[in-house]
Short mmCIF file of C-alpha atoms in Angstrom, two decimals:
data_model
loop_
_atom_site.label_atom_id
_atom_site.label_comp_id
_atom_site.label_asym_id
_atom_site.label_seq_id
_atom_site.Cartn_x
_atom_site.Cartn_y
_atom_site.Cartn_z
CA MET A 1 28.84 41.75 -74.67
CA ILE A 2 27.64 44.97 -73.07
CA THR A 3 23.94 45.44 -73.68
CA ALA A 4 21.60 48.34 -72.95
CA ALA A 5 19.89 46.19 -70.30
CA LEU A 6 23.22 45.53 -68.58
CA VAL A 7 24.15 49.23 -68.60
CA ARG A 8 20.72 50.15 -67.22
CA GLU A 9 20.95 47.52 -64.48
CA LYS A 10 24.44 48.66 -63.43
CA ALA A 11 23.42 52.32 -63.35
CA LEU A 12 20.41 51.55 -61.17
CA ASP A 13 22.61 49.41 -58.89
CA LEU A 14 24.96 52.40 -58.52
CA GLY A 15 22.05 54.50 -57.23
CA PHE A 16 20.91 56.43 -60.28
CA ASP A 17 17.14 56.90 -60.49
CA LEU A 18 16.83 57.23 -64.27
CA VAL A 19 18.90 55.80 -67.10
CA GLY A 20 18.61 56.54 -70.80
CA MET A 21 20.61 56.04 -73.95
CA THR A 22 20.60 57.91 -77.22
CA PRO A 23 22.61 57.83 -80.43
CA LEU A 24 25.44 60.35 -80.28
CA VAL A 25 24.67 62.25 -83.46
CA PRO A 26 24.22 65.93 -84.29
CA GLY A 27 20.91 67.31 -83.08
CA ILE A 28 18.17 67.36 -85.66
CA ASP A 29 16.98 70.81 -84.65
CA ALA A 30 19.51 73.23 -83.22
CA GLN A 31 17.35 76.29 -83.73
CA PRO A 32 15.68 76.31 -80.28
CA PHE A 33 19.12 76.30 -78.62
CA LEU A 34 20.38 79.07 -80.92
CA ASP A 35 17.22 81.10 -80.27
CA TRP A 36 17.68 80.59 -76.51
CA LEU A 37 21.23 81.94 -76.77
CA SER A 38 20.14 84.86 -78.96
CA ALA A 39 17.51 85.79 -76.38
CA GLY A 40 20.24 86.00 -73.74
CA HIS A 41 18.78 83.25 -71.58
CA HIS A 42 22.25 81.96 -70.78
CA GLY A 43 22.75 85.05 -68.59
CA ASP A 44 26.26 85.39 -67.21
CA MET A 45 27.26 81.94 -68.49
CA SER A 46 29.02 83.42 -71.51
CA TYR A 47 30.96 80.21 -72.13
CA LEU A 48 27.71 78.74 -73.51
CA SER A 49 27.72 81.18 -76.41
CA ARG A 50 31.39 80.80 -77.39
CA GLU A 51 31.66 79.61 -80.99
CA ASP A 52 33.59 76.46 -80.03
CA ALA A 53 31.09 75.63 -77.30
CA VAL A 54 28.13 76.06 -79.64
CA ARG A 55 29.76 73.78 -82.22
CA LYS A 56 30.31 71.13 -79.53
CA ARG A 57 26.71 71.32 -78.38
CA LEU A 58 25.45 70.98 -81.92
CA ASP A 59 27.73 68.05 -82.79
CA PRO A 60 28.75 65.72 -79.94
CA GLN A 61 31.37 64.07 -82.19
CA ARG A 62 33.47 67.21 -81.59
CA VAL A 63 33.61 66.22 -77.91
CA LEU A 64 33.75 62.42 -78.14
CA PRO A 65 35.01 61.49 -81.61
CA GLY A 66 33.97 57.97 -82.56
CA ALA A 67 31.48 57.54 -79.71
CA ARG A 68 28.20 56.03 -80.85
CA THR A 69 25.91 56.22 -77.82
CA ALA A 70 25.43 58.60 -74.92
CA ILE A 71 24.40 57.13 -71.59
CA LEU A 72 22.37 59.58 -69.54
CA VAL A 73 21.71 59.16 -65.83
CA ALA A 74 19.78 61.17 -63.28
CA VAL A 75 19.40 61.30 -59.52
CA SER A 76 16.28 62.68 -57.89
CA TYR A 77 16.66 65.47 -55.38
CA GLU A 78 13.33 64.46 -53.85
CA ALA A 79 15.26 62.15 -51.52
CA LEU A 80 16.37 65.18 -49.52
CA ASN A 81 14.07 65.51 -46.55
CA VAL A 82 14.02 69.24 -46.02
CA PRO A 83 11.60 69.95 -43.16
CA MET A 84 8.33 71.41 -44.41
CA GLU A 85 8.50 74.26 -41.85
CA ILE A 86 11.70 75.42 -43.55
CA LEU A 87 10.28 75.08 -47.06
CA THR A 88 7.13 77.04 -46.16
CA ASP A 89 8.74 79.68 -43.91
CA PRO A 90 7.94 83.05 -45.57
CA SER A 91 10.97 84.67 -43.92
CA ARG A 92 13.32 82.44 -45.92
CA GLY A 93 14.19 82.73 -49.57
CA ARG A 94 13.68 79.79 -51.91
CA ILE A 95 16.70 77.54 -52.12
CA ALA A 96 16.95 75.08 -54.99
CA ARG A 97 16.44 71.53 -53.78
CA TYR A 98 19.83 70.38 -55.08
CA ALA A 99 21.52 73.04 -52.94
CA TRP A 100 20.24 71.53 -49.68
CA GLY A 101 22.44 68.46 -49.93
CA ALA A 102 26.07 67.73 -50.62
CA ASP A 103 27.59 69.29 -53.74
CA TYR A 104 26.35 67.07 -56.54
CA HIS A 105 29.76 67.23 -58.21
CA ASP A 106 31.28 65.56 -55.13
CA VAL A 107 28.52 62.95 -55.02
CA LEU A 108 27.98 62.07 -58.69
CA ILE A 109 31.42 62.29 -60.30
CA PRO A 110 32.93 59.40 -58.29
CA VAL A 111 29.91 57.21 -59.10
CA LEU A 112 30.09 58.13 -62.78
CA ARG A 113 33.75 57.16 -62.87
#
């Protein structure tokens, strides 16, 4: 039998820093997301406001019919040792921490599979 403890242990063994699980049910309060879209906070990511995309975000069963639980994992970007002189150099722009390392798609997708 697969238990939450077993899933958590395996995810941590694979190198994830955080593991969580939640029932895969429609969100209880979609309004903040809809307000965020209405305010234009999605910027140029117009796919977020497509009607089909909104429906999927509001009801995960539209994406994974029959699924009961979502397993969420996270990896900390704090492990990247960007030299402090680079981070504090006023002649450089700010670069998001995740952008200093390898493309997270290339790193995480194989581990997730």
